[in-house]
Tab-separated table of C-alpha atoms in Angstrom:
chain	number	residue	atom	x	y	z
A	1	MET	CA	-0.206	0.137	-0.238
A	2	ARG	CA	0.981	3.590	-0.218
A	3	LEU	CA	0.988	4.751	3.409
A	4	ILE	CA	1.111	8.222	4.844
A	5	PHE	CA	2.934	7.773	8.806
A	6	ALA	CA	2.311	9.904	11.413
A	7	GLY	CA	4.662	9.349	14.637
A	8	THR	CA	7.282	10.454	17.183
A	9	PRO	CA	8.938	8.561	19.362
A	10	GLU	CA	11.130	5.406	19.206
A	11	PHE	CA	7.562	3.506	20.110
A	12	ALA	CA	6.887	4.833	16.342
A	13	ARG	CA	10.088	4.546	14.725
A	14	VAL	CA	9.938	0.773	15.085
A	15	ALA	CA	6.522	0.505	13.758
A	16	LEU	CA	7.493	2.730	10.487
A	17	ALA	CA	10.724	0.691	10.116
A	18	GLN	CA	8.620	-2.395	9.934
A	19	LEU	CA	6.116	-1.140	7.503
A	20	HIS	CA	9.064	0.019	5.321
A	21	ALA	CA	10.766	-3.066	5.299
A	22	SER	CA	7.460	-5.041	4.510
A	23	GLY	CA	7.405	-3.082	1.419
A	24	HIS	CA	4.927	-0.531	1.984
A	25	GLU	CA	5.620	2.594	0.275
A	26	ILE	CA	5.840	5.397	2.755
A	27	ALA	CA	4.643	8.548	0.766
A	28	LEU	CA	4.883	10.712	3.649
A	29	VAL	CA	5.968	11.010	7.190
A	30	LEU	CA	4.552	13.511	9.751
A	31	THR	CA	6.237	13.956	13.231
A	32	GLN	CA	6.417	16.755	15.730
A	33	PRO	CA	8.685	19.517	15.409
A	34	ASP	CA	12.297	19.293	17.258
A	35	ARG	CA	12.601	19.650	20.750
A	36	PRO	CA	15.377	20.591	22.950
A	37	ALA	CA	16.893	17.874	25.110
A	38	GLY	CA	20.011	16.950	26.996
A	39	ARG	CA	22.303	19.272	29.177
A	40	GLY	CA	22.608	21.432	26.200
A	41	LEU	CA	19.109	21.875	25.417
A	42	LYS	CA	19.876	21.524	21.781
A	43	LEU	CA	16.790	20.945	19.317
A	44	GLN	CA	17.358	17.284	18.905
A	45	PRO	CA	15.013	15.351	15.973
A	46	SER	CA	12.634	12.843	16.729
A	47	ALA	CA	13.523	9.162	15.990
A	48	VAL	CA	10.849	9.154	13.555
A	49	LYS	CA	12.324	12.076	11.547
A	50	GLN	CA	15.461	10.422	11.948
A	51	TYR	CA	14.703	7.538	10.423
A	52	ALA	CA	12.611	9.356	7.550
A	53	LEU	CA	16.131	11.206	6.848
A	54	ASP	CA	18.038	8.231	6.876
A	55	HIS	CA	15.943	6.275	4.389
A	56	GLY	CA	15.140	9.717	2.239
A	57	ILE	CA	11.144	9.416	2.944
A	58	SER	CA	9.504	12.957	2.746
A	59	LEU	CA	8.742	14.313	6.028
A	60	ALA	CA	6.921	17.319	7.341
A	61	GLN	CA	6.891	18.482	10.906
A	62	PRO	CA	3.411	20.639	11.358
A	63	ARG	CA	3.008	22.107	14.810
A	64	SER	CA	-0.753	21.895	14.349
A	65	LEU	CA	-3.128	20.215	12.072
A	66	ARG	CA	-6.057	22.278	12.934
A	67	LEU	CA	-7.187	24.671	10.091
A	68	ASP	CA	-8.741	26.881	12.332
A	69	GLY	CA	-5.946	26.807	15.030
A	70	LYS	CA	-2.869	28.494	16.159
A	71	TYR	CA	-0.996	27.347	13.351
A	72	PRO	CA	-3.311	27.663	10.146
A	73	GLN	CA	-0.169	27.998	7.759
A	74	ASP	CA	1.395	24.804	9.047
A	75	ALA	CA	-1.832	23.147	8.876
A	76	GLY	CA	-2.652	24.370	5.137
A	77	ASP	CA	0.927	23.183	3.967
A	78	ALA	CA	0.465	19.846	5.708
A	79	GLN	CA	-3.095	19.306	4.414
A	80	ALA	CA	-1.545	20.292	0.653
A	81	LEU	CA	0.869	17.468	1.306
A	82	LEU	CA	-1.560	15.099	2.541
A	83	ALA	CA	-3.483	15.607	-0.577
A	84	LEU	CA	-0.551	15.023	-2.928
A	85	ALA	CA	0.614	11.970	-1.354
A	86	GLN	CA	-2.513	9.862	-2.350
A	87	ALA	CA	-2.120	7.668	0.265
A	88	ASP	CA	-4.354	4.221	0.478
A	89	ALA	CA	-4.306	4.751	4.564
A	90	MET	CA	-2.751	6.604	7.483
A	91	VAL	CA	-0.642	4.994	10.177
A	92	VAL	CA	-0.495	6.826	13.463
A	93	ALA	CA	1.700	5.894	16.476
A	94	ALA	CA	2.679	8.059	19.225
A	95	TYR	CA	2.173	11.008	17.341
A	96	GLY	CA	1.196	13.896	19.858
A	97	LEU	CA	-1.117	15.594	17.880
A	98	ILE	CA	-5.044	15.278	17.610
A	99	LEU	CA	-5.958	14.756	13.809
A	100	PRO	CA	-8.921	16.652	12.915
A	101	GLN	CA	-11.653	15.256	10.591
A	102	TRP	CA	-10.463	16.285	7.811
A	103	VAL	CA	-7.192	14.215	8.133
A	104	LEU	CA	-9.600	11.457	9.297
A	105	ASP	CA	-11.841	11.277	6.091
A	106	LEU	CA	-8.611	12.158	3.622
A	107	PRO	CA	-7.334	8.526	3.131
A	108	PRO	CA	-9.654	5.803	1.264
A	109	LEU	CA	-9.298	2.986	4.082
A	110	GLY	CA	-8.856	5.878	6.727
A	111	CYS	CA	-6.324	6.221	9.489
A	112	PHE	CA	-5.281	3.274	11.504
A	113	ASN	CA	-3.683	3.573	15.131
A	114	ILE	CA	-1.373	1.421	17.029
A	115	HIS	CA	-2.084	1.713	20.925
A	116	ALA	CA	-0.253	0.198	23.640
A	117	SER	CA	-3.213	-1.324	25.657
A	118	MET	CA	-5.924	-3.856	24.927
A	119	LEU	CA	-8.598	-1.586	24.502
A	120	PRO	CA	-10.980	-0.267	26.211
A	121	ARG	CA	-8.707	-0.490	28.998
A	122	TRP	CA	-5.700	2.226	29.062
A	123	ARG	CA	-7.223	4.907	26.469
A	124	GLY	CA	-4.981	7.960	26.792
A	125	ALA	CA	-1.508	8.993	26.645
A	126	ALA	CA	0.368	6.421	28.685
A	127	PRO	CA	-1.111	3.026	28.727
A	128	ILE	CA	2.365	1.192	29.429
A	129	HIS	CA	2.969	3.242	32.600
A	130	ARG	CA	-0.314	2.915	33.903
A	131	ALA	CA	-0.917	-0.714	33.448
A	132	ILE	CA	2.556	-1.336	35.118
A	133	GLU	CA	1.459	1.169	38.212
A	134	ALA	CA	-1.895	-0.568	38.653
A	135	GLY	CA	-0.501	-4.196	38.558
A	136	ASP	CA	-1.973	-5.513	35.459
A	137	ALA	CA	-1.188	-8.967	34.497
A	138	GLN	CA	-1.448	-8.579	30.874
A	139	THR	CA	-1.348	-5.650	28.390
A	140	GLY	CA	-0.962	-5.599	24.587
A	141	VAL	CA	-1.584	-3.823	21.464
A	142	THR	CA	-4.783	-2.847	19.446
A	143	ILE	CA	-4.982	-1.751	16.111
A	144	MET	CA	-7.776	0.630	15.853
A	145	GLN	CA	-9.764	2.566	13.105
A	146	MET	CA	-9.293	5.999	14.072
A	147	ASP	CA	-12.433	8.244	14.925
A	148	ALA	CA	-13.095	11.759	16.562
A	149	GLY	CA	-12.690	10.406	19.891
A	150	LEU	CA	-9.947	9.585	22.485
A	151	ASP	CA	-9.010	6.319	21.453
A	152	THR	CA	-12.579	5.195	21.156
A	153	GLY	CA	-12.711	3.778	17.549
A	154	ALA	CA	-13.197	0.034	16.306
A	155	MET	CA	-10.879	-2.168	16.990
A	156	LEU	CA	-9.018	-4.261	14.252
A	157	LEU	CA	-6.696	-6.665	15.272
A	158	ALA	CA	-5.364	-7.090	18.898
A	159	GLN	CA	-3.019	-9.285	20.851
A	160	ALA	CA	-2.078	-9.602	24.609
A	161	THR	CA	1.267	-10.069	26.366
A	162	PRO	CA	2.119	-10.672	29.960
A	163	ILE	CA	3.523	-8.276	32.206
A	164	GLY	CA	6.403	-9.775	33.874
A	165	ALA	CA	6.639	-8.655	38.191
A	166	SER	CA	10.298	-7.632	36.861
A	167	ASP	CA	9.208	-5.518	33.558
A	168	THR	CA	9.883	-1.900	33.758
A	169	THR	CA	7.955	0.561	31.123
A	170	GLY	CA	11.386	0.515	29.353
A	171	ALA	CA	11.505	-3.394	28.691
A	172	LEU	CA	7.855	-3.557	28.183
A	173	HIS	CA	7.799	-0.655	25.609
A	174	ASP	CA	10.212	-2.368	23.658
A	175	ARG	CA	8.382	-5.623	23.454
A	176	LEU	CA	4.971	-3.867	22.931
A	177	ALA	CA	6.824	-1.750	20.166
A	178	GLU	CA	7.916	-4.366	18.349
A	179	LEU	CA	4.618	-6.280	18.325
A	180	GLY	CA	2.985	-3.148	17.435
A	181	GLY	CA	4.701	-3.189	14.164
A	182	ARG	CA	3.904	-6.798	13.349
A	183	LEU	CA	0.166	-6.360	14.126
A	184	MET	CA	0.201	-3.339	11.968
A	185	VAL	CA	2.144	-4.980	8.984
A	186	GLN	CA	-0.750	-7.766	9.446
A	187	ALA	CA	-3.670	-5.745	9.760
A	188	LEU	CA	-2.744	-3.943	6.682
A	189	ASP	CA	-2.147	-7.172	4.453
A	190	LEU	CA	-5.968	-7.824	5.391
A	191	ALA	CA	-7.071	-4.618	4.615
A	192	ALA	CA	-5.162	-4.891	1.191
A	193	GLN	CA	-7.612	-8.645	0.886
A	194	GLY	CA	-10.728	-6.586	2.411
A	195	ARG	CA	-10.509	-8.614	5.312
A	196	LEU	CA	-10.089	-6.584	8.054
A	197	GLN	CA	-13.829	-6.936	10.491
A	198	PRO	CA	-13.891	-3.656	12.751
A	199	VAL	CA	-15.290	-4.462	16.222
A	200	ALA	CA	-16.933	-1.918	18.557
A	201	GLN	CA	-15.117	-1.307	21.807
A	202	PRO	CA	-16.907	-2.612	24.563
A	203	GLU	CA	-18.897	0.234	26.954
A	204	THR	CA	-17.719	-1.647	30.017
A	205	GLY	CA	-13.976	-1.654	30.961
A	206	VAL	CA	-13.096	1.763	30.337
A	207	SER	CA	-9.784	3.337	31.944
A	208	TYR	CA	-8.080	6.371	30.989
A	209	ALA	CA	-4.178	6.520	31.068
A	210	HIS	CA	-3.491	9.961	32.106
A	211	LYS	CA	-0.243	11.535	30.882
A	212	ILE	CA	2.639	11.064	33.688
A	213	GLU	CA	3.347	14.163	35.368
A	214	LYS	CA	6.578	14.450	37.367
A	215	GLU	CA	5.480	15.219	40.289
A	216	GLU	CA	4.031	11.515	40.827
A	217	ALA	CA	7.529	10.342	40.746
A	218	ALA	CA	8.211	11.372	44.563
A	219	ILE	CA	7.853	8.126	46.600
A	220	ASP	CA	4.909	7.879	49.409
A	221	TRP	CA	6.058	5.401	51.674
A	222	THR	CA	2.823	5.467	53.489
A	223	GLN	CA	1.564	3.338	50.376
A	224	SER	CA	1.815	-0.634	50.381
A	225	ALA	CA	4.992	-2.148	49.251
A	226	ALA	CA	3.532	-3.745	46.342
A	227	LEU	CA	2.196	-0.531	44.959
A	228	ILE	CA	5.589	1.422	45.479
A	229	THR	CA	7.386	-1.156	43.714
A	230	GLN	CA	5.010	-1.029	40.756
A	231	ARG	CA	5.150	2.535	40.573
A	232	ILE	CA	9.062	2.606	40.806
A	233	ARG	CA	9.120	0.000	37.652
A	234	ALA	CA	6.486	2.134	35.910
A	235	PHE	CA	8.460	5.537	36.164
A	236	ASN	CA	12.032	3.488	34.869
A	237	PRO	CA	13.022	5.144	32.687
A	238	PHE	CA	10.713	8.137	33.103
A	239	PRO	CA	10.638	10.070	35.099
A	240	GLY	CA	12.435	7.883	37.560
A	241	ALA	CA	11.317	7.211	41.102
A	242	THR	CA	12.580	9.949	43.422
A	243	ALA	CA	13.539	9.495	47.282
A	244	VAL	CA	14.999	12.266	49.742
A	245	LEU	CA	17.666	10.748	52.038
A	246	ASN	CA	19.733	13.141	54.089
A	247	GLY	CA	18.591	16.215	51.985
A	248	GLU	CA	19.656	14.540	48.510
A	249	SER	CA	17.110	13.583	45.837
A	250	LEU	CA	18.008	9.646	44.740
A	251	LYS	CA	16.419	8.255	41.923
A	252	ILE	CA	15.187	4.723	42.731
A	253	TRP	CA	15.252	2.539	39.658
A	254	LEU	CA	14.832	-0.759	40.520
A	255	ALA	CA	13.078	-2.596	44.038
A	256	GLU	CA	11.331	-5.627	45.072
A	257	VAL	CA	8.694	-6.452	48.091
A	258	SER	CA	10.218	-8.388	50.952
A	259	ALA	CA	8.449	-10.862	52.815
A	260	ASP	CA	9.180	-9.585	55.893
A	261	LYS	CA	7.148	-7.234	57.734
A	262	PRO	CA	8.685	-3.800	58.856
A	263	PRO	CA	9.016	-3.635	62.809
A	264	VAL	CA	5.662	-2.133	64.369
A	265	SER	CA	7.927	1.076	66.072
A	266	GLU	CA	9.142	2.095	62.477
A	267	LYS	CA	7.580	4.682	61.031
A	268	PHE	CA	7.222	4.678	57.015
A	269	GLY	CA	10.249	5.404	55.138
A	270	THR	CA	12.510	4.552	57.578
A	271	ILE	CA	15.409	2.604	56.650
A	272	VAL	CA	15.564	-1.078	58.565
A	273	ALA	CA	18.403	-3.176	56.728
A	274	VAL	CA	21.356	-2.452	55.232
A	275	ALA	CA	23.301	-4.943	52.600
A	276	PRO	CA	25.210	-4.919	49.771
A	277	VAL	CA	22.274	-6.582	48.062
A	278	GLY	CA	19.759	-4.086	48.927
A	279	ILE	CA	18.458	-1.362	51.402
A	280	GLY	CA	15.430	-2.230	53.076
A	281	VAL	CA	12.908	0.223	53.510
A	282	ALA	CA	9.250	0.388	56.011
A	283	ALA	CA	6.222	0.977	53.923
A	284	LEU	CA	2.389	0.503	54.700
A	285	ASP	CA	2.399	-3.223	54.812
A	286	SER	CA	5.889	-5.039	54.536
A	287	ILE	CA	9.220	-4.008	53.650
A	288	VAL	CA	10.459	-2.603	50.208
A	289	ILE	CA	14.254	-3.467	49.320
A	290	ILE	CA	15.522	-0.926	46.962
A	291	THR	CA	18.313	-2.866	44.483
A	292	GLN	CA	19.470	-0.127	42.208
A	293	LEU	CA	19.618	3.963	42.406
A	294	GLN	CA	21.015	7.271	41.428
A	295	ARG	CA	22.741	10.209	43.086
A	296	PRO	CA	22.168	13.644	41.113
A	297	GLY	CA	24.375	13.711	38.259
A	298	GLY	CA	25.593	10.134	39.140
A	299	LYS	CA	25.251	7.015	37.257
A	300	ARG	CA	22.608	4.200	37.871
A	301	LEU	CA	24.375	1.763	40.642
A	302	SER	CA	23.692	-1.319	42.300
A	303	VAL	CA	23.170	-0.609	46.174
A	304	ALA	CA	26.945	-2.737	46.654
A	305	GLU	CA	28.209	0.272	44.528
A	306	PHE	CA	26.127	2.837	45.923
A	307	LEU	CA	27.161	2.052	49.490
A	308	ARG	CA	30.891	2.791	48.569
A	309	GLY	CA	30.056	6.398	48.276
A	310	PHE	CA	27.222	7.552	49.908
A	311	GLU	CA	26.515	6.215	53.902
A	312	VAL	CA	23.283	4.442	54.611
A	313	GLN	CA	22.179	3.222	57.933
A	314	PRO	CA	19.634	1.662	59.847
A	315	GLY	CA	17.402	4.278	61.443
A	316	MET	CA	17.788	6.720	58.901
A	317	VAL	CA	14.567	8.329	57.235
A	318	PHE	CA	13.480	8.919	53.939
A	319	GLU	CA	11.432	12.209	53.987
A	320	LYS	CA	8.106	12.831	53.244
A	321	PRO	CA	7.186	13.620	49.385
A	322	GLY	CA	7.433	17.414	48.870
A	323	GLY	CA	9.975	17.839	51.750
């Protein structure tokens, strides 16, 4: 097929690469404008833009697609390019811009979205994070026919995958990105044969994966040990769970739940054990064992490495979120 592809981060790049490798013609790529990143805050191209540049694919970076919005010139230019592309379908993956109705109506086969959840659970911006944070046993990818709603379109294909006890958002992201690309190729093959069968999403089981805010990253030791460790995995690699010890804000990257209960006399956030294999911290119902952490400006370290340069003793207490 002749396709328009719209996406921005690495999740989308993986799908674009699979579509390209499968023999589909990518007539045009849409991606978000370059953003400042890194310590120097230099403008950086998105992963999707870099792929398009490396493979000589036509590229556009409109700030908006709304013809009546803040950037009508961008939208008008994009409209001309999309019409010129004469694509059979448009594939969207983590693009980051809302598609107005004129875009949804443009390709003869419509717009297909690769969504990293088993819809209707976890519609919205951060489905991978929220699935891990909630302790879900599984998630997956849904290929959806896009409509004007927020991830409300008919389902075309879906495949589930288990969430392991040690899965972080980073690890699960990589698996779902590969799965999403494969499913999208399969969906397009079926569409070419006229064999896609849209199924409306159930009205029950709807939940929303709201955007991750950095303020959420502060660990609240009054929560259960299971919830704390789920949130640590969910916020790895972004934004990184944080905890303040001796006035220093630490990133907590990996942790697990101990079978041991914290001493009744210890308040939440108290360090109850220190060993090279982990730092035990009292939570609501059990002990959280921190196994990987990081000081500001430093590298991620195992506890054994961390203890060589930072004194940690039983009885020390992590400060409450916000100080």
